[in-house]
Coordinates of C-alpha atoms and ligand atoms in Angstrom, one line a residue:
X557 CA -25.2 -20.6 -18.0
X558 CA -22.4 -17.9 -17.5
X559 CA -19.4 -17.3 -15.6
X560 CA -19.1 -14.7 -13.3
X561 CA -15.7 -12.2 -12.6
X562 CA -15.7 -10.5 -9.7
X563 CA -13.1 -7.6 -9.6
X564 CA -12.1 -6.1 -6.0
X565 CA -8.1 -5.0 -5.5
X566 CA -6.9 -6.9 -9.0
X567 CA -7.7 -4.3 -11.6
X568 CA -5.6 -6.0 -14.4
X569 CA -6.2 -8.5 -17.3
X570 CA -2.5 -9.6 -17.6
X571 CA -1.1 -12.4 -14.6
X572 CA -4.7 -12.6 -12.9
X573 CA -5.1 -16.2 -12.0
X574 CA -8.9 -15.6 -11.0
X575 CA -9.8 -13.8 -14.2
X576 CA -7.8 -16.0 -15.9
X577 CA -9.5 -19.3 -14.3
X578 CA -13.3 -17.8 -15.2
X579 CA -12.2 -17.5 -18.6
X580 CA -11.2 -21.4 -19.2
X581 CA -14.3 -22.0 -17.2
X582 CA -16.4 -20.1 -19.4
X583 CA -14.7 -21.6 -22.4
X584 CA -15.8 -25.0 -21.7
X585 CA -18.9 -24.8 -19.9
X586 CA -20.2 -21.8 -20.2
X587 CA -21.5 -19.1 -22.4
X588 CA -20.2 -16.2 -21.5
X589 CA -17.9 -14.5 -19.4
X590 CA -19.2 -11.6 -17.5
X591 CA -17.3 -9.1 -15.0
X592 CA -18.5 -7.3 -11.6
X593 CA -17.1 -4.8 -9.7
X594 CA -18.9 -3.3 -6.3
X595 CA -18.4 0.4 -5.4
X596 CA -19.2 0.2 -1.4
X597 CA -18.6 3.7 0.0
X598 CA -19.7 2.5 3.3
X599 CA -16.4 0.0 3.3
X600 CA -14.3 2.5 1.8
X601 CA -14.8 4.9 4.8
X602 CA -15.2 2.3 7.2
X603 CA -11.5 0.9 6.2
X604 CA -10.1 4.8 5.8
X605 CA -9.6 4.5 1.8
X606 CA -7.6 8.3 0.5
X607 CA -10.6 10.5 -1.8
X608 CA -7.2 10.6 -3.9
X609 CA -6.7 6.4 -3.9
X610 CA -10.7 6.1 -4.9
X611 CA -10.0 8.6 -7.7
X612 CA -7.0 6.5 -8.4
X613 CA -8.9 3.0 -8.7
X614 CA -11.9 4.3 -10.4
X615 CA -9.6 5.6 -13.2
X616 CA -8.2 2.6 -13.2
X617 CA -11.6 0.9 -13.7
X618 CA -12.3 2.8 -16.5
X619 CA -9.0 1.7 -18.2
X620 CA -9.9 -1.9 -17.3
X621 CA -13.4 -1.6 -18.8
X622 CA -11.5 -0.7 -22.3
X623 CA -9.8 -3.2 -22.2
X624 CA -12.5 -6.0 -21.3
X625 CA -15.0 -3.9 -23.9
X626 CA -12.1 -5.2 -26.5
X627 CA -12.7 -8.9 -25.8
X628 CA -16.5 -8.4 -25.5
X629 CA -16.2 -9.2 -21.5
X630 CA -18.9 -6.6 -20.6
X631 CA -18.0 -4.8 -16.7
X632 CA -20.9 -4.7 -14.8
X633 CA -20.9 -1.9 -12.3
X634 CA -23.1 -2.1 -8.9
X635 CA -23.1 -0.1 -6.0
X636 CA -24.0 -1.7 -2.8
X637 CA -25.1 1.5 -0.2
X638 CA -24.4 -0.4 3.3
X639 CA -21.3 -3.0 3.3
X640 CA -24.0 -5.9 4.7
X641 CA -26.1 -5.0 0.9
X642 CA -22.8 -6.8 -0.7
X643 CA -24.2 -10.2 -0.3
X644 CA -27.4 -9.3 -2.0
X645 CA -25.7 -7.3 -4.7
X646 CA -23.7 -10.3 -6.0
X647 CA -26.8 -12.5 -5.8
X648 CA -29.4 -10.6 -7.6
X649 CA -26.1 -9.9 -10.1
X650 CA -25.8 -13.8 -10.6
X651 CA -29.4 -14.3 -10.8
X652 CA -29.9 -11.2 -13.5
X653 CA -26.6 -13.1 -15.7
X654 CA -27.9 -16.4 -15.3
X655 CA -24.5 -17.4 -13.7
X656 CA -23.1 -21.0 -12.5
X657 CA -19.4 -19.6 -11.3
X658 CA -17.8 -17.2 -9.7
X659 CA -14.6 -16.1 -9.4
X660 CA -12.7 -14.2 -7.2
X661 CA -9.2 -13.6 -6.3
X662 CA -9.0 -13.6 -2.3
X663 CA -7.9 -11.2 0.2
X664 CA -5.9 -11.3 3.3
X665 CA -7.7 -8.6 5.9
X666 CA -10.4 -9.7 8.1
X667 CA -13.0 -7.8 7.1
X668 CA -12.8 -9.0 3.6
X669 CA -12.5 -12.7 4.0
X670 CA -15.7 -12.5 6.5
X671 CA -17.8 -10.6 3.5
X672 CA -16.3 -13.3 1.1
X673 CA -17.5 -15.7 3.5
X674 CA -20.7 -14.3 3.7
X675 CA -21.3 -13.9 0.0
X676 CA -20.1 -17.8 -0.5
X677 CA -22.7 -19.1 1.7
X678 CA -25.0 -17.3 0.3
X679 CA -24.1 -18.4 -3.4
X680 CA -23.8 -22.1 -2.1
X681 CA -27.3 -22.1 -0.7
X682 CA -28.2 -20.5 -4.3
X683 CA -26.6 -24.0 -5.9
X684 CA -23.5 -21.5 -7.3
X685 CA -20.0 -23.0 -7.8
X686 CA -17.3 -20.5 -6.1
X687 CA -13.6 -20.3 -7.1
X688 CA -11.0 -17.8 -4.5
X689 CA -7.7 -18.0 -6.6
X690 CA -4.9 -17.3 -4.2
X691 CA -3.1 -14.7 -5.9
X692 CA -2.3 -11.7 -3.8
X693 CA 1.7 -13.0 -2.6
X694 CA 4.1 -14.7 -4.5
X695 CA 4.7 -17.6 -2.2
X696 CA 1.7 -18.4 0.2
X697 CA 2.2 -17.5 3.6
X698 CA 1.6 -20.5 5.2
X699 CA 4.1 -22.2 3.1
X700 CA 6.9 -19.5 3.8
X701 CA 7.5 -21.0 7.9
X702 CA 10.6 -21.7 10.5
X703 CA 11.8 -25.2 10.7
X704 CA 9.3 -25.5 13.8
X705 CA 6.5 -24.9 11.6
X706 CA 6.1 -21.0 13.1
X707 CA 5.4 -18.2 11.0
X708 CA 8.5 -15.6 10.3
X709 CA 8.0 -12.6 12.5
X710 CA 11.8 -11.2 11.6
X711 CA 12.3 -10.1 8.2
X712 CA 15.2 -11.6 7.0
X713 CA 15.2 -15.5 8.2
X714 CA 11.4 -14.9 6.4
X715 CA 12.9 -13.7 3.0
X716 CA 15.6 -15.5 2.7
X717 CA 13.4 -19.0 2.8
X718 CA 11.1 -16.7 0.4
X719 CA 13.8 -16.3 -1.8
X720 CA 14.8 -20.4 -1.6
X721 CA 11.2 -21.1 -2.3
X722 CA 11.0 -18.7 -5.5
X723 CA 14.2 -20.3 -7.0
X724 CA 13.7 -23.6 -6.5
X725 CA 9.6 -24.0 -7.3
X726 CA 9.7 -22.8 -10.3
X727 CA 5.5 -22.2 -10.2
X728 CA 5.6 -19.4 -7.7
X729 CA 6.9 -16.9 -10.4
X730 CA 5.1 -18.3 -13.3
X731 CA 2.3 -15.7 -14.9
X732 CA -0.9 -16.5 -15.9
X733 CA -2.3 -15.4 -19.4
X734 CA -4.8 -12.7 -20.1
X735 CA -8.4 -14.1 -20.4
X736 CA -9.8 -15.5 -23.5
X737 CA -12.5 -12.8 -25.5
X738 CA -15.8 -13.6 -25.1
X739 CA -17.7 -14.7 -28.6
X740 CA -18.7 -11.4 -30.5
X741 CA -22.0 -11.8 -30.0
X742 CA -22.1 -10.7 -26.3
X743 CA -21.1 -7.4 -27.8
X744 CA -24.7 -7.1 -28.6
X745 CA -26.4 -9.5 -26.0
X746 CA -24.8 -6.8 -23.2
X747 CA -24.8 -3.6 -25.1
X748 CA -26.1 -1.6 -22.3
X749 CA -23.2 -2.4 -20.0
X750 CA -20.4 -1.4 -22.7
X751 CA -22.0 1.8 -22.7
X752 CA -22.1 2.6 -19.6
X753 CA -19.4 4.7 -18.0
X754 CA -17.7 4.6 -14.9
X755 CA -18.7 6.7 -11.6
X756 CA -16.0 9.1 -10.9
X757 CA -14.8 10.3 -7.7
X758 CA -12.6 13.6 -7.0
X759 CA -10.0 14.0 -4.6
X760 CA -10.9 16.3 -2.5
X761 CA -8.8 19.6 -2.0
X762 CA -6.3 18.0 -4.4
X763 CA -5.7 19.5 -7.9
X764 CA -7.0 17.2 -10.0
X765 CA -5.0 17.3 -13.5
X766 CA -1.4 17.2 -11.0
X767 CA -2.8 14.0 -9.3
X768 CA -3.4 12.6 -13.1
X769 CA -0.1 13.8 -14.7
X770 CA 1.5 11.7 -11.4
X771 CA -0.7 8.9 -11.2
X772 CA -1.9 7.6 -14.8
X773 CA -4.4 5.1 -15.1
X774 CA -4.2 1.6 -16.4
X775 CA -2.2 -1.4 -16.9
X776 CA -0.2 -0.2 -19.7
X777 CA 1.2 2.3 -17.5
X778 CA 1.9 0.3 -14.9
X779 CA 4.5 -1.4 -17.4
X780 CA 5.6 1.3 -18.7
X781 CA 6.7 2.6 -15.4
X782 CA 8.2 -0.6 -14.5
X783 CA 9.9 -0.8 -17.7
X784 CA 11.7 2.4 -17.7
X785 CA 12.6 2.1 -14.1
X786 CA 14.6 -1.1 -14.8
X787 CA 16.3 0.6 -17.7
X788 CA 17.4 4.0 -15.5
X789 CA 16.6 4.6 -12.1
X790 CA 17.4 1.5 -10.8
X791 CA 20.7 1.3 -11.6
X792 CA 21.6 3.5 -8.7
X793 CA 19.1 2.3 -6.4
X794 CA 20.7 1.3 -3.2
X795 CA 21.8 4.7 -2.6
X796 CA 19.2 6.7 -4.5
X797 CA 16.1 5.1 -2.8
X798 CA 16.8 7.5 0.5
X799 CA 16.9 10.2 -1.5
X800 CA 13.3 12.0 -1.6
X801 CA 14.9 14.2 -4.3
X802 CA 15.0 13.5 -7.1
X803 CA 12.9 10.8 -6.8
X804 CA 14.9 7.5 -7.2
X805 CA 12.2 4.9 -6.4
X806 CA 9.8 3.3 -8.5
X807 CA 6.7 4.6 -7.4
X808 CA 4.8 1.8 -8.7
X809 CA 3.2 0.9 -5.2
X810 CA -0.2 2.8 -6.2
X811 CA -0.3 0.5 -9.2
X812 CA 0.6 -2.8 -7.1
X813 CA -2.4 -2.2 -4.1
X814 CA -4.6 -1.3 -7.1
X815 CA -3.4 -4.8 -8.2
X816 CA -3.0 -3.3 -11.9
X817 CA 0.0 -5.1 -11.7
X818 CA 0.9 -7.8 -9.7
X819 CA 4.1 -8.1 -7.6
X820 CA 4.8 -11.4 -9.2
X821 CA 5.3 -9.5 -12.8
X822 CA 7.3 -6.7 -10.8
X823 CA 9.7 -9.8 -9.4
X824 CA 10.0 -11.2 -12.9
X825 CA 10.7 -8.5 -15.0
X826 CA 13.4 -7.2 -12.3
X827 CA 14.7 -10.9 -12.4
X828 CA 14.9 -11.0 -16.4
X829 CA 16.9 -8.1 -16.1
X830 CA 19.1 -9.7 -13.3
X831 CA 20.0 -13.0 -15.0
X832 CA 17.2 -14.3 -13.9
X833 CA 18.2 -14.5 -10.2
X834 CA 17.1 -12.5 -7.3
X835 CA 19.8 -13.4 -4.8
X836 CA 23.1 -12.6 -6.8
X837 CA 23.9 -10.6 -9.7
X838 CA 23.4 -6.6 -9.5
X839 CA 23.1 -5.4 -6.0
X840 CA 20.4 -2.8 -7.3
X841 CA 18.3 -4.8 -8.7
X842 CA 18.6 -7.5 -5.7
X843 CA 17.9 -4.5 -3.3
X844 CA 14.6 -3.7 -4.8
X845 CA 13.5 -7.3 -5.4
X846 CA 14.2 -7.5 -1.4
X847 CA 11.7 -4.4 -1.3
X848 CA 9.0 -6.6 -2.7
X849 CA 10.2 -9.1 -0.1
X850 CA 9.1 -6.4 2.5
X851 CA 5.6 -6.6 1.2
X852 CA 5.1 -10.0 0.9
X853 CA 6.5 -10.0 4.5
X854 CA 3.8 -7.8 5.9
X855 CA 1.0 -10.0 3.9
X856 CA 2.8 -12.8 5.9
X857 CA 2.5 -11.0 9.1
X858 CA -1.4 -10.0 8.2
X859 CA -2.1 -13.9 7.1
X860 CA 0.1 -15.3 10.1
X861 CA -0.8 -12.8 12.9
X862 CA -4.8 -11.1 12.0
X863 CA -5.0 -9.8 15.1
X864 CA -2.5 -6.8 13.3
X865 CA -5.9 -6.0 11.3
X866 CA -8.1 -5.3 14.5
X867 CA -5.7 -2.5 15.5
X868 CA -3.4 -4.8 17.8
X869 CA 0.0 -4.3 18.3
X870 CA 2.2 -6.9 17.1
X871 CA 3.9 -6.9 20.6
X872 CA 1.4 -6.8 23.2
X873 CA 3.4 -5.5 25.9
X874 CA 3.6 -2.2 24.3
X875 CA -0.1 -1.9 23.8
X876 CA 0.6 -0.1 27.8
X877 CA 2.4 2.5 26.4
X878 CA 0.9 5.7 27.9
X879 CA 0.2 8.1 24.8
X880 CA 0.0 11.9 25.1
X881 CA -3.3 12.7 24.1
X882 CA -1.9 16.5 22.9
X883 CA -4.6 17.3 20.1
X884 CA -2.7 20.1 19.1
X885 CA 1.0 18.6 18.4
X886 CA -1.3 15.8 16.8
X887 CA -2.6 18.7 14.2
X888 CA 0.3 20.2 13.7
X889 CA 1.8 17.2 12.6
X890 CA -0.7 16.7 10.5
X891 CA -0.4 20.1 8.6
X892 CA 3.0 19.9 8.6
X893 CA 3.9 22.9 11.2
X894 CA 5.9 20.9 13.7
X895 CA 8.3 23.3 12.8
X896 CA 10.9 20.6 12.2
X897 CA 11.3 20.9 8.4
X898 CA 12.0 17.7 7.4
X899 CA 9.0 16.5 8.9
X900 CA 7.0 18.7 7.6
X901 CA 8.3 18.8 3.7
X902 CA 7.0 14.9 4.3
X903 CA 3.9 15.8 5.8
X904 CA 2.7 18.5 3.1
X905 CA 4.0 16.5 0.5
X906 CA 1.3 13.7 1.6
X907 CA -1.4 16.2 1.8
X908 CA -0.8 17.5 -1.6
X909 CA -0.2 15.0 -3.7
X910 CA -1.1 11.9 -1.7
X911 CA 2.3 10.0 -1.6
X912 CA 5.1 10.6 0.9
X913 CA 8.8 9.2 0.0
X914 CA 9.5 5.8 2.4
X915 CA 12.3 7.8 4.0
X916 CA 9.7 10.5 4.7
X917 CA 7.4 8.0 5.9
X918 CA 9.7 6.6 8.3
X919 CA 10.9 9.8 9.6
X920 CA 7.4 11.7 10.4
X921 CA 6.3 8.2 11.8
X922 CA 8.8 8.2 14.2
X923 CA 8.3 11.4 14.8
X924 CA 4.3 11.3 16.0
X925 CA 5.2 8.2 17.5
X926 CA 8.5 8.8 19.8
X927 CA 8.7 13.2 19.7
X928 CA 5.7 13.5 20.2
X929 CA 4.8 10.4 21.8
X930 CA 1.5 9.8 20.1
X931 CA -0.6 7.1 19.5
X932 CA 1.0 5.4 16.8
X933 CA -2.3 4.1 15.3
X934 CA -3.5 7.9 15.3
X935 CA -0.8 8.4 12.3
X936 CA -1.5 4.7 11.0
X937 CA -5.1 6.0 10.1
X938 CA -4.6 9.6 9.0
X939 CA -1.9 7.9 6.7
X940 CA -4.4 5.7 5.3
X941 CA -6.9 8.4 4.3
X942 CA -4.3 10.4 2.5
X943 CA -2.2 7.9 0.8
X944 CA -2.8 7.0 -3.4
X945 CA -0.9 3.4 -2.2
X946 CA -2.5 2.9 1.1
X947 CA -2.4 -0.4 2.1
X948 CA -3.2 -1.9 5.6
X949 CA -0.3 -4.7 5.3
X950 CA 2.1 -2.4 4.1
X951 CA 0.8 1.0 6.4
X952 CA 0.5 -1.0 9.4
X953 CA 4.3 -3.1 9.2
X954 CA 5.9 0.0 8.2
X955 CA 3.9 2.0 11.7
X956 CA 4.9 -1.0 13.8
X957 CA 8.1 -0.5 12.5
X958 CA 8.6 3.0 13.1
X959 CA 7.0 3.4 16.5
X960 CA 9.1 -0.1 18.0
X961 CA 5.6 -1.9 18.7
X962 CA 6.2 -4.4 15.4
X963 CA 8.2 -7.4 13.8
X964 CA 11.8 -6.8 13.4
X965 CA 10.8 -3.3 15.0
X966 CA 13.8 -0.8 15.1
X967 CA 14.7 -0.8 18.7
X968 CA 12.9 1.4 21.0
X969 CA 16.3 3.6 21.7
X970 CA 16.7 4.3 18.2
X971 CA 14.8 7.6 17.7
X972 CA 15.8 9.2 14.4
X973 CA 17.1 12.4 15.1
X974 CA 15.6 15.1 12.3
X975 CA 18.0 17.0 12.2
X976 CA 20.6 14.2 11.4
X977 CA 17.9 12.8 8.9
X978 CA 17.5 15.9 7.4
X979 CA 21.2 16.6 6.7
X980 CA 21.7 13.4 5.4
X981 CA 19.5 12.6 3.3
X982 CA 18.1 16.5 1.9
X983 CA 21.5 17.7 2.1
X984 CA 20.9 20.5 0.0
X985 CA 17.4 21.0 1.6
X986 CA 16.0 20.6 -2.3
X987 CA 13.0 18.6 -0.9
X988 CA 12.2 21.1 1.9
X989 CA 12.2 23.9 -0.4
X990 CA 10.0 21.8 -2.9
X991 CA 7.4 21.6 0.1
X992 CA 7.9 24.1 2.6
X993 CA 8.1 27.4 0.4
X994 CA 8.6 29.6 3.7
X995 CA 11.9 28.2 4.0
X996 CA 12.8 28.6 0.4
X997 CA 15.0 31.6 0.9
X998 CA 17.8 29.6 3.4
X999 CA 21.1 28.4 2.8
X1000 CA 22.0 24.7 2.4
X1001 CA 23.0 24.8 5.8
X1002 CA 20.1 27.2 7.3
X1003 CA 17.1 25.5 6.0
X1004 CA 17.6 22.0 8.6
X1005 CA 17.5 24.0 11.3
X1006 CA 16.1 27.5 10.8
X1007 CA 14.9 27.7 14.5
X1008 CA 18.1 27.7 16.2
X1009 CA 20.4 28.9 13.5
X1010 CA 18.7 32.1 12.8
X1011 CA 18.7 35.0 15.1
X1012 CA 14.9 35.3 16.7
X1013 CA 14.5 38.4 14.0
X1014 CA 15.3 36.7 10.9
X1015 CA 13.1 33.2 12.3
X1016 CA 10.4 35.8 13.0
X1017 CA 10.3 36.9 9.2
X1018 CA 10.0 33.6 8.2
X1019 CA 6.3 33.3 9.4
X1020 CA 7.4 29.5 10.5
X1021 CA 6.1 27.7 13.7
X1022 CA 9.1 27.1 16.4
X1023 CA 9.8 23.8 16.9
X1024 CA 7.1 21.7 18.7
X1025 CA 9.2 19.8 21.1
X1026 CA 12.4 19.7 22.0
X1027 CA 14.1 16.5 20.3
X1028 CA 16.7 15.4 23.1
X1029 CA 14.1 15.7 25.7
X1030 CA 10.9 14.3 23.9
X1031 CA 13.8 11.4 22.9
X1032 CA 14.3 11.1 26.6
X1033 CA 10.7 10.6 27.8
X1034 CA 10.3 7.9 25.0
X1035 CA 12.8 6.0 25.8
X1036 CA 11.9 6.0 29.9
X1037 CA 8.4 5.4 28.9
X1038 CA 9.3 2.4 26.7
X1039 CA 11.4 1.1 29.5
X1040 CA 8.3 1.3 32.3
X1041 CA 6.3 -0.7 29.7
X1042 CA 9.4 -3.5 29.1
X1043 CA 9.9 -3.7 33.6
X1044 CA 6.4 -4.4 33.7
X1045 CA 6.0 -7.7 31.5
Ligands
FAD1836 P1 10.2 1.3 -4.2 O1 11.3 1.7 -3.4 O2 10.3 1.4 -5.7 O3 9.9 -0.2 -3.9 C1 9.1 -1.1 -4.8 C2 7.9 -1.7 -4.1 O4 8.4 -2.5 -2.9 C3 7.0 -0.7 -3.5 O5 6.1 -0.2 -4.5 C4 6.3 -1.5 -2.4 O6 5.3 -2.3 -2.9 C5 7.4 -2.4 -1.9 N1 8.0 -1.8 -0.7 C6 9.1 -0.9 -0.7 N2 9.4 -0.6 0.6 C7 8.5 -1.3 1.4 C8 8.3 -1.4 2.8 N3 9.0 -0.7 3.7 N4 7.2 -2.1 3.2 C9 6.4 -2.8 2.4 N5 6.6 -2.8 1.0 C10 7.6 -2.0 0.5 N6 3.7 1.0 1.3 C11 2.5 0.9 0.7 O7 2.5 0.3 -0.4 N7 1.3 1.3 1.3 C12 1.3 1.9 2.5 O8 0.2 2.3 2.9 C13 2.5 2.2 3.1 N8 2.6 2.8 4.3 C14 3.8 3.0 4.9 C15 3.8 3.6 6.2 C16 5.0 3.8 6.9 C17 5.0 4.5 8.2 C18 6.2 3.3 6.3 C19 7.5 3.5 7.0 C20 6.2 2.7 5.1 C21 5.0 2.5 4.4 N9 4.9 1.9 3.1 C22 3.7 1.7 2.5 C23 6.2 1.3 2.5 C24 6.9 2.2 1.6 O9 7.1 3.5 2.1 C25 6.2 2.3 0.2 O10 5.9 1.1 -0.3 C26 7.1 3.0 -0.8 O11 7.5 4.3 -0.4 C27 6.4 3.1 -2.2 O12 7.3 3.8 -3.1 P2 7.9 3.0 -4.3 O13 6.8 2.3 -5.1 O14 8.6 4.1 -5.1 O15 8.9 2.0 -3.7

C-alpha cells in the first residue's frame, strides 16, 4: 500500500518533518509516496485569505509540483467545494491511492485542528494510520512556560526562555532532510497527475506581472532572498527596519506563512552567520532573530490562549470598549484618504501591492483603532484580505498590539502621533511620494502635514481630503474611553 502527503501551509521539500516522515515510511513499508493538496475556496473566504496571497500560494504550488515531478512524488490536486466535503475528499483520495498513512504537518488555529480532527476520525474508522508532525514553531509552545507552569503572555520573559531552550536542546534547531524520490516507475504508474497543471487564481484589481516581479514563487527563492539579506541588508538592520524606504527588511514573511520556508531554516542560517548564537554576537543579526521570536510568540499565544482565534480580545476587559461605528472614516481609511499622509502612503501601499511595511502596519493600526476609535477587529479582517503574508497569529498579536487590547500591549496612553511618525521615520517624505502621488510636488517639510502648512488655496489644488479627525482630540476621547472601560473591572 502507499503513503499519503498531505500539503496545507508547508509548501516546501527542504526541513519538512511531515514530508520528510512519509518518505521513510514509504521507504520501508510502502510503495509509493504520493502528495495531496486541497483547494477549499469556501475556507479561504471563510478565514478572509488576500486574492493576492491565493495567487501567491498557488504559484507556489506549481513550483512545488516541479520539484516533487523530479523525484517522481506525483501532487495530486482536489478541490473540495464546501469546507465539510474535506473529509470526504481525503478519503475517496486514500481509497483511489490505495493508502495505509497519512501525513500531515499540524496547525495551530481552531478551525483547522477541528477539520484535522474530523478527517482523522474519519481515516481511523477507515483502518488508516495518521501521522501530525509538529512543525510549525521552533520550540513547542507548551514547552516554552513560566516557572509556575503558565504560558508567557509578555514577550520578553517568553523569548528569553525561547532563546535558553534553542541553545541548550540542540534538536529544536536541527533540519530535516528533503524526502527520498519515489522509484521511477511511478513516473508512469501516475502519469496523469504529472501532467496536470495547477489552477491559477488572479489577484484581483492588482497588476499581475508587479505582484510577480515582488513576490517570486518557490523555495529556491525563498533562499535566495534569505541569502542575500544576510549578506547586505541586514547589516544595518536595527535602524533600517523602521525605515519603509528603502526597504530594509527581509520581506520573507509571504514565504514563511506559505511555509516555503520554515522559520527554523531562517533562525539557522541567521545563526551561521552570527557564530552560531542568537543571544550575543552582531546586534543586527540578534535583532532580527528576536523578530522571529515575535512570531513564534504569537503562535504561543494562539496555542496557549485559542480564544484569540474566535475574535476575543486577549484582555477581556477591553472587549467593553464602545467603538464608533462611523462607516465613512472606516472607508476612508481603507482607501487611504484620511488625509493624514502617512497613514495613507501605508494604506495604498497595501491595496496595491498587498504588503504594508511593520512600521506602516503599526501606525495605520493605531490609527483605526485609537483616531478613529474603531473596531480594532474591523482593520484585523480587511488586513487579512489584502495581505500576501496574512497570517491570523501574526495579524491578530500585531492588532492587539496596536489597539492596547493584547499581550505586552503598548499602553493604552500611547497613541502614536502621525505626524511625529511621519517625520521620523519618512523624513524626507520618499515613501509618501512613492504612494500618495497628489502630494508629490511638496517639500520635505510640506508633505507631513500638507493640511495645516499650506494656505487653504494651495491645499485646495492639491485635490487631497482634509484631515479626518483632529489628532489631539480623537487622542483625547481614546484615552477617556479606555479609562471608563479600566474603572469598570
Ligand atoms: P522582517 O523585519 O525581515 O522580520 C523577519 C520575520 O520576522 C518576518 O518575516 C516575520 O515572520 C517575523 N516578524 C517580524 N516582525 C514581526 C511581528 N511584529 N510580529 C510577528 N512576526 C514578526 N506579520 C505577518 O507575517 N502576517 C500578518 O498578517 C501580519 N500582520 C500584522 C498586523 C499588524 C497590525 C502589525 C503591527 C504587524 C503585523 N505583522 C504580520 C508583523 C510584521 O509587520 C510583518 O511580519 C513584517 O512586516 C514582515 O516583513 P518582513 O518579512 O520584511 O520582516
Amino acid at each position: 500500500r502507499n503513503t499519503l502527503m498531505w500539503f496545507r501551509n508547508d509548501l516546501r521539500l527542504q526541513d519538512n518533518k511531515a514530508l520528510y516522515e512519509a518518505s521513510m515510511r514509504s521507504k520501508v513499508g510502502a510503495k509509493y509516496l504520493i502528495a495531496l493538496y486541497i483547494v477549499s475556496e469556501e475556507e479561504w473566504k471563510e478565514h478572509d485569505e488576500a486574492p493576492v496571497k491565493i495567487d501567491f500560494w498557488m504559484r507556489n504550488l506549481v513550483s512545488l509540483k516541479a520539484k516533487l515531478d523530479k523525484i517522481a512524488i506525483p501532487l495530486v490536486v482536489k478541490t473540495a467545494k464546501r469546507k465539510t466535503d474535506v473529509v470526504g475528499v481525503v478519503e475517496s483520495v486514500v481509497r483511489e491511492f490505495d493508502i495505509s498513512h497519512v501525513f500531515w504537518s499540524q496547525e495551530l488555529m481552531v478551525d483547522e485542528k477541528r477539520r484535522d480532527k474530523a478527517v482523522k476520525n474519519a481515516l481511523q474508522k477507515i483502518k488508516v494510520h495518521v501521522e501530525e508532525c509538529e512543525d510549525q514553531y521552533i520550540v513547542n509552545p507548551l514547552n516554552v512556560r513560566t516557572k509556575t507552569g503558565n504560558p508567557y503572555a509578555v514577550f520578553t520573559p517568553f523569548y528569553n526562555t525561547w532563546c535558553k531552550l534553542v541553545e541548550t536542546e540542540p534538536h529544536h534547531l536541527r533540519l530535516t532532510e528533503a524526502p527520498d524520490a519515489n522509484p521511477h516507475e511511478a513516473k508512469d504508474l501516475f502519469a496523469r497527475y504529472f501532467k496536470a497543471t495547477i489552477p491559477s487564481s488572479h489577484p484581483h484589481g492588482l497588476d499581475v506581472e508587479t505582484i510577480n516581479n515582488l513576490y517570486p514563487a518557490g523555495e529556491d527563492e525563498a533562499h535566495l532572498r534569505l541569502n542575500a539579506f544576510l549578506k547586505t541588508k541586514v547589516k544595518n538592520y536595527r535602524v533600517s527596519r523602521n525605515i519603509p524606504i528603502p526597504e530594509g527588511t527581509s520581506v520573507m514573511s509571504p514565504y514563511l506563512n506559505a511555509g516555503v520556508i520554515s522559520t527554523r531554516q531562517c533562525v539557522v542560517m541567521a545563526r551561521a552567520a552570527n557564530k552560531n548564537k542568537i543571544t550575543t554576537g552582531d546586534e543586527d543579526i540578534k535583532s532580527w532573530i528576536k523578530e522571529l521570536g515575535w512570531r513564534e510568540f504569537y503562535r504561543n499565544i494562539l496555542v496557549s490562549f485559542p480564544r484569540v482565534c474566535m475574535n476575543r480580545a486577549f484582555q477581556l476587559k477591553t472587549e467593553k470598549l464602545q467603538w464608533s461605528n462611523n462607516d465613512e472614516h472606516f472607508q476612508r481609511w481603507c482607501e487611504g484618504k484620511t488625509g493624514f499622509p502617512i497613514v495613507d502612503a501605508g494604506m495604498r501601499q497595501l491595496n496595491s501591492i498587498g504588503y504594508m511595511h511593520n512600521r506602516l502596519r503599526m501606525v495605520t493600526a493605531c490609527f483605526l483603532a485609537k483616531d478613529l476609535l474603531i473596531d480594532w477587529h474591523k482593520g484585523e479582517r480587511y488586513f487579512m484580505q489584502r495581505l500576501i503574508d496574512g497570517d491570523l497569529a501574526s495579524n491578530n498579536g500585531g492588532w492587539q498590539w496596536s489597539a492596547s487590547t493584547g499581550t505586552d500591549a503598548q499602553p493604552y496612553f500611547r497613541v502614536f502621533n502621525p505626524l511625529l511618525q511621519s517625520q521620523r521615520f519618512d523624513p524626507k517624505g520618499d515613501y509618501i511620494r512613492r504612494w500618495v502621488p497628489e502630494l508629490q510636488g511638496l517639500t520635505d517639510k510640506q508633505i507631513h502635514d500638507p493640511y495645516h502648512i499650506l494656505d487653504a488655496k494651495e491645499f485646495a489644488k492639491l485635490g487631497y481630503p482634509k484631515p479626518v479627525v483632529d489628532h489631539a482630540k480623537a487622542r483625547d476621547k481614546f484615552v477617556n474611553e479606555f479609562k471608563r472601560v479600566l474603572a469598570l473591572a
